[in-house]
XYZ file of C-alpha atoms in Angstrom:
400
model
C 0.000 0.000 0.000
C 1.268 3.492 -0.814
C 0.149 6.759 0.651
C 0.243 9.941 -1.434
C -0.383 12.603 1.202
C -0.829 13.161 4.912
C -4.201 14.547 6.038
C -4.040 17.081 8.884
C -6.333 16.741 11.909
C -8.299 19.910 12.843
C -6.938 20.066 16.411
C -3.690 18.163 15.998
C -2.620 14.584 15.405
C -2.330 13.692 19.091
C -5.958 14.555 19.894
C -7.212 12.793 16.773
C -5.308 9.651 17.712
C -6.628 9.975 21.261
C -10.215 10.048 19.972
C -9.666 6.994 17.777
C -7.928 5.173 20.620
C -10.711 5.985 23.090
C -13.143 4.475 20.626
C -11.041 1.341 20.820
C -11.135 1.556 24.619
C -14.930 1.788 24.811
C -15.591 -0.871 22.184
C -12.958 -3.200 23.634
C -14.343 -2.760 27.132
C -17.817 -3.608 25.864
C -16.477 -6.715 24.155
C -14.329 -8.085 26.969
C -16.504 -7.029 29.922
C -18.671 -10.108 29.425
C -15.640 -12.342 29.953
C -14.912 -10.851 33.353
C -18.598 -10.968 34.339
C -19.501 -14.356 32.879
C -20.358 -16.089 36.193
C -22.741 -13.338 37.330
C -24.308 -13.080 33.867
C -24.823 -16.851 33.857
C -26.466 -16.744 37.276
C -28.717 -13.845 36.270
C -29.787 -15.582 33.058
C -30.271 -18.954 34.756
C -27.746 -20.867 32.625
C -24.397 -22.601 33.189
C -21.118 -20.764 32.679
C -20.259 -22.714 29.481
C -23.756 -21.895 28.162
C -23.259 -18.242 29.068
C -20.145 -18.390 26.900
C -22.606 -18.183 24.003
C -23.153 -14.526 24.955
C -19.509 -13.961 24.040
C -20.093 -15.851 20.810
C -23.179 -13.712 20.053
C -21.045 -10.569 20.149
C -18.418 -12.230 17.993
C -21.012 -13.293 15.433
C -22.255 -9.696 15.343
C -18.737 -8.617 14.431
C -18.422 -11.314 11.777
C -21.706 -10.215 10.175
C -21.357 -6.469 10.698
C -17.778 -5.970 9.515
C -18.261 -6.964 5.868
C -21.871 -5.766 5.638
C -21.157 -2.267 6.942
C -17.854 -1.950 5.070
C -19.486 -2.828 1.751
C -22.582 -0.690 2.340
C -20.468 2.335 3.323
C -17.829 2.067 0.577
C -18.620 5.599 -0.668
C -19.318 7.148 2.736
C -17.120 9.914 4.175
C -14.967 8.321 6.881
C -15.752 10.621 9.805
C -19.499 10.271 9.269
C -19.052 6.516 9.105
C -17.219 6.540 12.434
C -20.055 8.586 13.960
C -22.625 6.071 12.716
C -20.631 3.187 14.150
C -20.227 4.946 17.518
C -24.011 5.416 17.645
C -24.536 1.674 17.212
C -22.033 1.051 20.015
C -24.138 3.248 22.296
C -27.422 1.537 21.371
C -26.072 -2.020 21.567
C -24.506 -1.630 24.989
C -27.494 0.248 26.395
C -29.712 -2.593 25.191
C -27.334 -5.080 26.842
C -27.736 -3.270 30.150
C -31.539 -3.308 29.906
C -32.212 -6.738 28.350
C -34.350 -8.897 30.692
C -33.420 -12.493 29.754
C -30.827 -14.732 28.123
C -32.138 -14.494 24.553
C -32.609 -10.730 24.687
C -29.134 -10.298 26.194
C -27.719 -12.426 23.372
C -29.568 -10.304 20.795
C -28.252 -7.092 22.373
C -24.706 -8.451 22.394
C -25.105 -9.296 18.696
C -26.131 -5.687 17.943
C -23.262 -4.324 20.051
C -20.858 -6.403 17.972
C -22.067 -5.153 14.585
C -19.954 -1.936 14.449
C -16.838 -3.461 16.004
C -14.902 -4.570 12.928
C -15.997 -1.649 10.781
C -14.933 0.819 13.497
C -11.450 -0.601 13.963
C -11.015 -1.001 10.222
C -12.128 2.548 9.433
C -10.198 3.997 12.375
C -7.065 2.214 11.134
C -7.475 3.729 7.668
C -8.039 7.197 9.158
C -5.034 6.840 11.483
C -2.802 5.730 8.601
C -3.986 8.672 6.475
C -2.754 11.157 9.086
C 0.894 9.969 9.159
C 3.666 9.165 6.648
C 3.578 5.611 5.298
C 6.743 4.706 7.231
C 4.788 5.218 10.485
C 1.639 3.410 9.368
C 1.811 0.312 11.592
C 2.616 2.412 14.661
C -0.368 4.686 13.915
C -2.586 1.623 13.608
C -1.065 0.386 16.843
C -2.179 3.560 18.615
C -5.761 2.844 17.564
C -5.401 -0.705 18.850
C -3.807 0.664 22.015
C -7.340 1.573 23.051
C -8.341 -2.064 22.695
C -5.329 -3.085 24.769
C -6.090 -0.402 27.365
C -9.592 -1.828 27.636
C -8.046 -4.886 29.240
C -5.724 -2.846 31.441
C -8.294 -0.319 32.676
C -11.750 -0.886 31.207
C -12.271 -4.574 31.952
C -10.964 -4.477 35.546
C -13.166 -1.417 36.137
C -16.276 -3.009 34.641
C -15.557 -6.259 36.506
C -15.435 -4.294 39.751
C -18.603 -2.411 38.803
C -20.335 -5.677 37.955
C -19.329 -7.290 41.229
C -20.328 -4.202 43.223
C -23.471 -2.974 41.447
C -24.520 -5.809 39.143
C -23.243 -6.741 35.698
C -25.740 -4.453 33.933
C -23.975 -1.376 35.304
C -20.852 -2.322 33.335
C -22.629 -2.136 29.987
C -24.357 1.069 31.053
C -20.953 2.696 31.541
C -19.849 1.510 28.092
C -22.988 3.068 26.590
C -22.086 6.386 28.224
C -18.618 6.020 26.714
C -20.247 5.602 23.318
C -21.955 8.961 23.754
C -18.654 10.627 24.674
C -17.029 9.018 21.647
C -19.583 10.583 19.303
C -18.692 14.056 20.587
C -14.938 13.478 20.308
C -15.061 12.038 16.803
C -17.223 14.900 15.585
C -14.781 17.463 16.998
C -11.325 15.963 16.500
C -11.343 13.805 13.363
C -10.721 15.390 9.948
C -13.047 14.928 7.019
C -11.671 12.136 4.848
C -13.588 11.691 1.634
C -14.145 8.196 0.325
C -12.375 7.166 -2.858
C -14.604 8.448 -5.680
C -14.059 5.172 -7.517
C -14.956 3.057 -4.487
C -17.848 0.660 -4.874
C -19.088 -2.528 -3.226
C -18.144 -4.470 -6.359
C -14.555 -3.201 -6.320
C -14.199 -4.008 -2.637
C -15.448 -7.545 -3.224
C -13.427 -8.153 -6.390
C -10.134 -7.593 -4.575
C -10.926 -10.648 -2.466
C -9.738 -12.821 -5.314
C -6.332 -12.461 -3.648
C -5.374 -15.679 -1.881
C -3.089 -13.702 0.437
C -6.078 -11.833 1.878
C -7.765 -15.103 2.782
C -4.600 -16.592 4.244
C -4.008 -13.506 6.391
C -7.604 -13.641 7.602
C -7.080 -17.336 8.308
C -4.092 -16.556 10.515
C -6.240 -14.108 12.487
C -9.213 -16.475 12.718
C -7.371 -19.593 13.842
C -4.142 -18.255 15.303
C -5.699 -15.617 17.544
C -8.408 -17.981 18.809
C -5.913 -19.350 21.305
C -5.957 -16.183 23.391
C -9.744 -16.245 23.535
C -9.854 -19.909 24.555
C -8.073 -18.843 27.743
C -9.564 -15.386 28.232
C -13.202 -16.383 27.752
C -13.060 -18.455 30.947
C -10.410 -16.541 32.843
C -12.589 -15.595 35.837
C -13.754 -19.133 36.724
C -10.261 -20.460 35.940
C -8.656 -18.059 38.397
C -11.265 -18.767 41.073
C -11.644 -22.533 40.661
C -8.185 -23.591 39.429
C -5.792 -20.936 40.712
C -7.678 -20.469 43.972
C -7.799 -16.676 44.117
C -10.671 -14.703 45.617
C -13.123 -13.326 43.092
C -12.451 -9.806 44.381
C -8.820 -10.063 43.200
C -9.704 -11.144 39.647
C -9.610 -7.539 38.303
C -5.914 -7.340 39.231
C -5.169 -10.413 37.139
C -7.177 -8.936 34.280
C -5.069 -5.791 34.595
C -1.902 -7.888 34.192
C -3.332 -9.323 30.991
C -4.192 -5.799 29.853
C -0.721 -4.505 30.692
C 0.729 -7.272 28.544
C -1.579 -6.256 25.711
C -0.412 -2.638 25.939
C 3.234 -3.727 25.801
C 2.522 -6.107 22.930
C 0.538 -3.540 20.997
C 3.351 -0.979 21.132
C 5.985 -3.592 20.308
C 3.895 -5.086 17.506
C 3.492 -1.777 15.693
C 7.193 -0.949 16.066
C 8.317 -4.374 14.841
C 5.839 -4.439 11.952
C 7.167 -1.147 10.564
C 10.632 -2.715 10.418
C 10.210 -6.396 9.476
C 6.565 -7.308 8.967
C 6.602 -10.998 7.988
C 9.339 -12.104 10.443
C 7.508 -10.217 13.197
C 4.268 -12.075 12.514
C 6.065 -15.422 12.723
C 7.823 -14.492 15.967
C 4.609 -13.297 17.622
C 2.687 -16.461 16.722
C 5.471 -18.691 18.074
C 5.398 -16.608 21.267
C 1.667 -17.286 21.567
C 2.055 -21.046 21.075
C 4.668 -21.258 23.827
C 2.986 -19.145 26.484
C -0.516 -20.486 25.902
C 0.823 -24.013 26.397
C 2.621 -22.940 29.581
C -0.643 -21.552 30.981
C -1.824 -25.152 31.478
C 0.892 -25.503 34.141
C 1.030 -21.909 35.370
C -2.695 -21.661 36.157
C -2.310 -23.673 39.368
C -0.634 -20.907 41.390
C -1.408 -17.177 41.617
C 2.111 -15.843 40.972
C 2.743 -18.041 37.952
C -0.800 -17.461 36.682
C -0.342 -13.695 36.845
C 3.007 -13.847 35.063
C 1.544 -16.180 32.444
C -1.401 -13.872 31.754
C 0.976 -10.942 31.257
C 3.057 -12.935 28.772
C -0.029 -14.139 26.882
C -1.268 -10.552 26.713
C 1.930 -9.530 24.923
C 0.760 -11.777 22.083
C -1.699 -9.001 21.213
C 1.223 -7.675 19.158
C -0.256 -9.811 16.382
C -3.156 -7.372 15.886
C -1.357 -4.299 14.438
C 1.019 -6.566 12.521
C -1.786 -8.452 10.773
C -3.687 -5.208 10.171
C -0.658 -3.782 8.362
C -0.245 -7.028 6.415
C -3.856 -6.894 5.233
C -3.504 -3.286 4.120
C -0.485 -4.366 2.057
C -2.272 -7.187 0.245
C -5.767 -5.648 0.009
C -4.934 -3.142 -2.760
C -8.315 -1.651 -3.788
C -10.278 -3.232 -0.911
C -8.851 -1.219 1.980
C -12.124 -0.629 3.839
C -13.442 -4.161 3.544
C -10.110 -5.835 4.282
C -9.427 -3.656 7.324
C -12.887 -4.402 8.707
C -12.662 -8.098 7.869
C -9.495 -8.384 9.941
C -11.552 -7.669 13.043
C -14.314 -9.895 11.790
C -11.668 -12.623 11.675
C -10.403 -11.763 15.152
C -13.912 -12.036 16.534
C -14.617 -15.238 14.684
C -11.518 -16.402 16.541
C -13.261 -15.135 19.686
C -16.211 -17.430 18.977
C -13.945 -20.358 18.071
C -11.827 -19.864 21.178
C -14.835 -19.610 23.503
C -16.465 -22.649 21.877
C -13.413 -24.928 21.862
C -12.391 -23.865 25.351
C -15.920 -24.572 26.568
C -15.829 -28.022 24.962
C -12.631 -28.893 26.825
C -14.080 -27.699 30.129
C -17.402 -29.477 29.605
C -15.520 -32.682 28.728
C -13.927 -32.617 32.173
C -10.372 -31.659 31.265
C -10.357 -28.807 33.772
C -10.333 -25.031 33.540
C -6.593 -24.858 32.802
C -7.017 -27.068 29.726
C -7.970 -23.929 27.808
C -4.236 -23.198 27.622
C -3.600 -26.367 25.617
C -6.603 -25.647 23.402
C -5.222 -22.155 22.833
C -1.753 -23.433 21.958
C -3.244 -25.816 19.395
C -5.203 -22.988 17.762
C -2.137 -20.733 17.677
C -0.154 -23.552 16.059
C -2.858 -23.775 13.390
C -2.379 -20.073 12.669
C 1.363 -20.627 12.391
C 0.810 -23.332 9.778
C -1.366 -20.976 7.706
C 1.289 -18.257 7.918
C 3.906 -20.709 6.624
C 1.750 -21.278 3.531
C 1.329 -17.514 3.069
C 5.075 -16.906 3.296
C 5.797 -19.640 0.764
C 3.378 -18.073 -1.724
C 5.086 -14.669 -1.471
C 7.980 -16.095 -3.473
C 5.704 -17.145 -6.334
C 4.451 -14.980 -9.242
C 1.475 -12.752 -8.391
C -0.639 -14.497 -11.036
C -0.531 -17.713 -9.004
C -1.993 -15.975 -5.948
C -5.364 -15.107 -7.473
C -8.449 -17.227 -6.861
C -10.141 -18.209 -10.104
C -13.837 -17.518 -10.624
């Protein structure tokens, strides 16, 4: 991908990046809050914890559906207005989550809350990249994703505490308020970025003949599922397997979030210097530390250290986002959104496979082994992608 010019923000680059990052914070908090509150949500809805894991999957399915649908429908929409629309859906979906009376209505609200997720991060990544030179692109994307990482450092521990103190519905109410604040900030701080006049749904879709796009999405879908296999059940794992008090769980979630912040910064820096080798190194890191979680989960000190190290694996997000923008060519909006659709499909896969292992009686810590297996699958897909890079471009197109 090349970038012809840098677009200036009306009140400075720092404030514009702050607004985009806060959007990531609010959306990420809304996504991951359910994982920290899963036991209380299960009790409220009258279902088991593995069954309540389907609420996580409902959000993820919303992302999978919403990312391509909204990206295609908005191909010719001005980017700031698109971000405002997406922030409005964030507000509505999380408010509905806070007010929904039963399991099915909560699941429906989580689905709606997930719809703007991929399109927001994809559009915000494009906007962030447009405001900096191309040599700083991955780091700019990383600053958007820093909000998602900060959600696990600050937002999720806060909403977990709120949920334990005032009921889980209060957590989603706070996220809805954040959505309202986001609308104001985006309207004030983000520059107008016109859509490509030649953009069209057909052009966005036609670029998906590239095999490299599908392989990169496959790495995200399978490889990143390992983190979610562990994280989806982290609260009951810490309480039942590690033996910590439920009141201390937010501190462990903060360690995970701190790791994500470190990984996010490192991932953007590495990707701007050596993209493909960085992706390989990050995936191998994930395989190793997810596998070690199976052993580390049995004591609080080792569990905390393990969660921090697993969180660093979030470095994969800005790296894969930059990779997709390289191979997407004329499908920037759709590809950027689909990356987060893939990540949230990995969310559903991780929650589902982790739940299967738990339900089969392998124990809460078995999610680490499930996660390592998924990460290894992503590594295998990346090997195929790297091998194809050496071949002529004509061999990397899918035939109609």
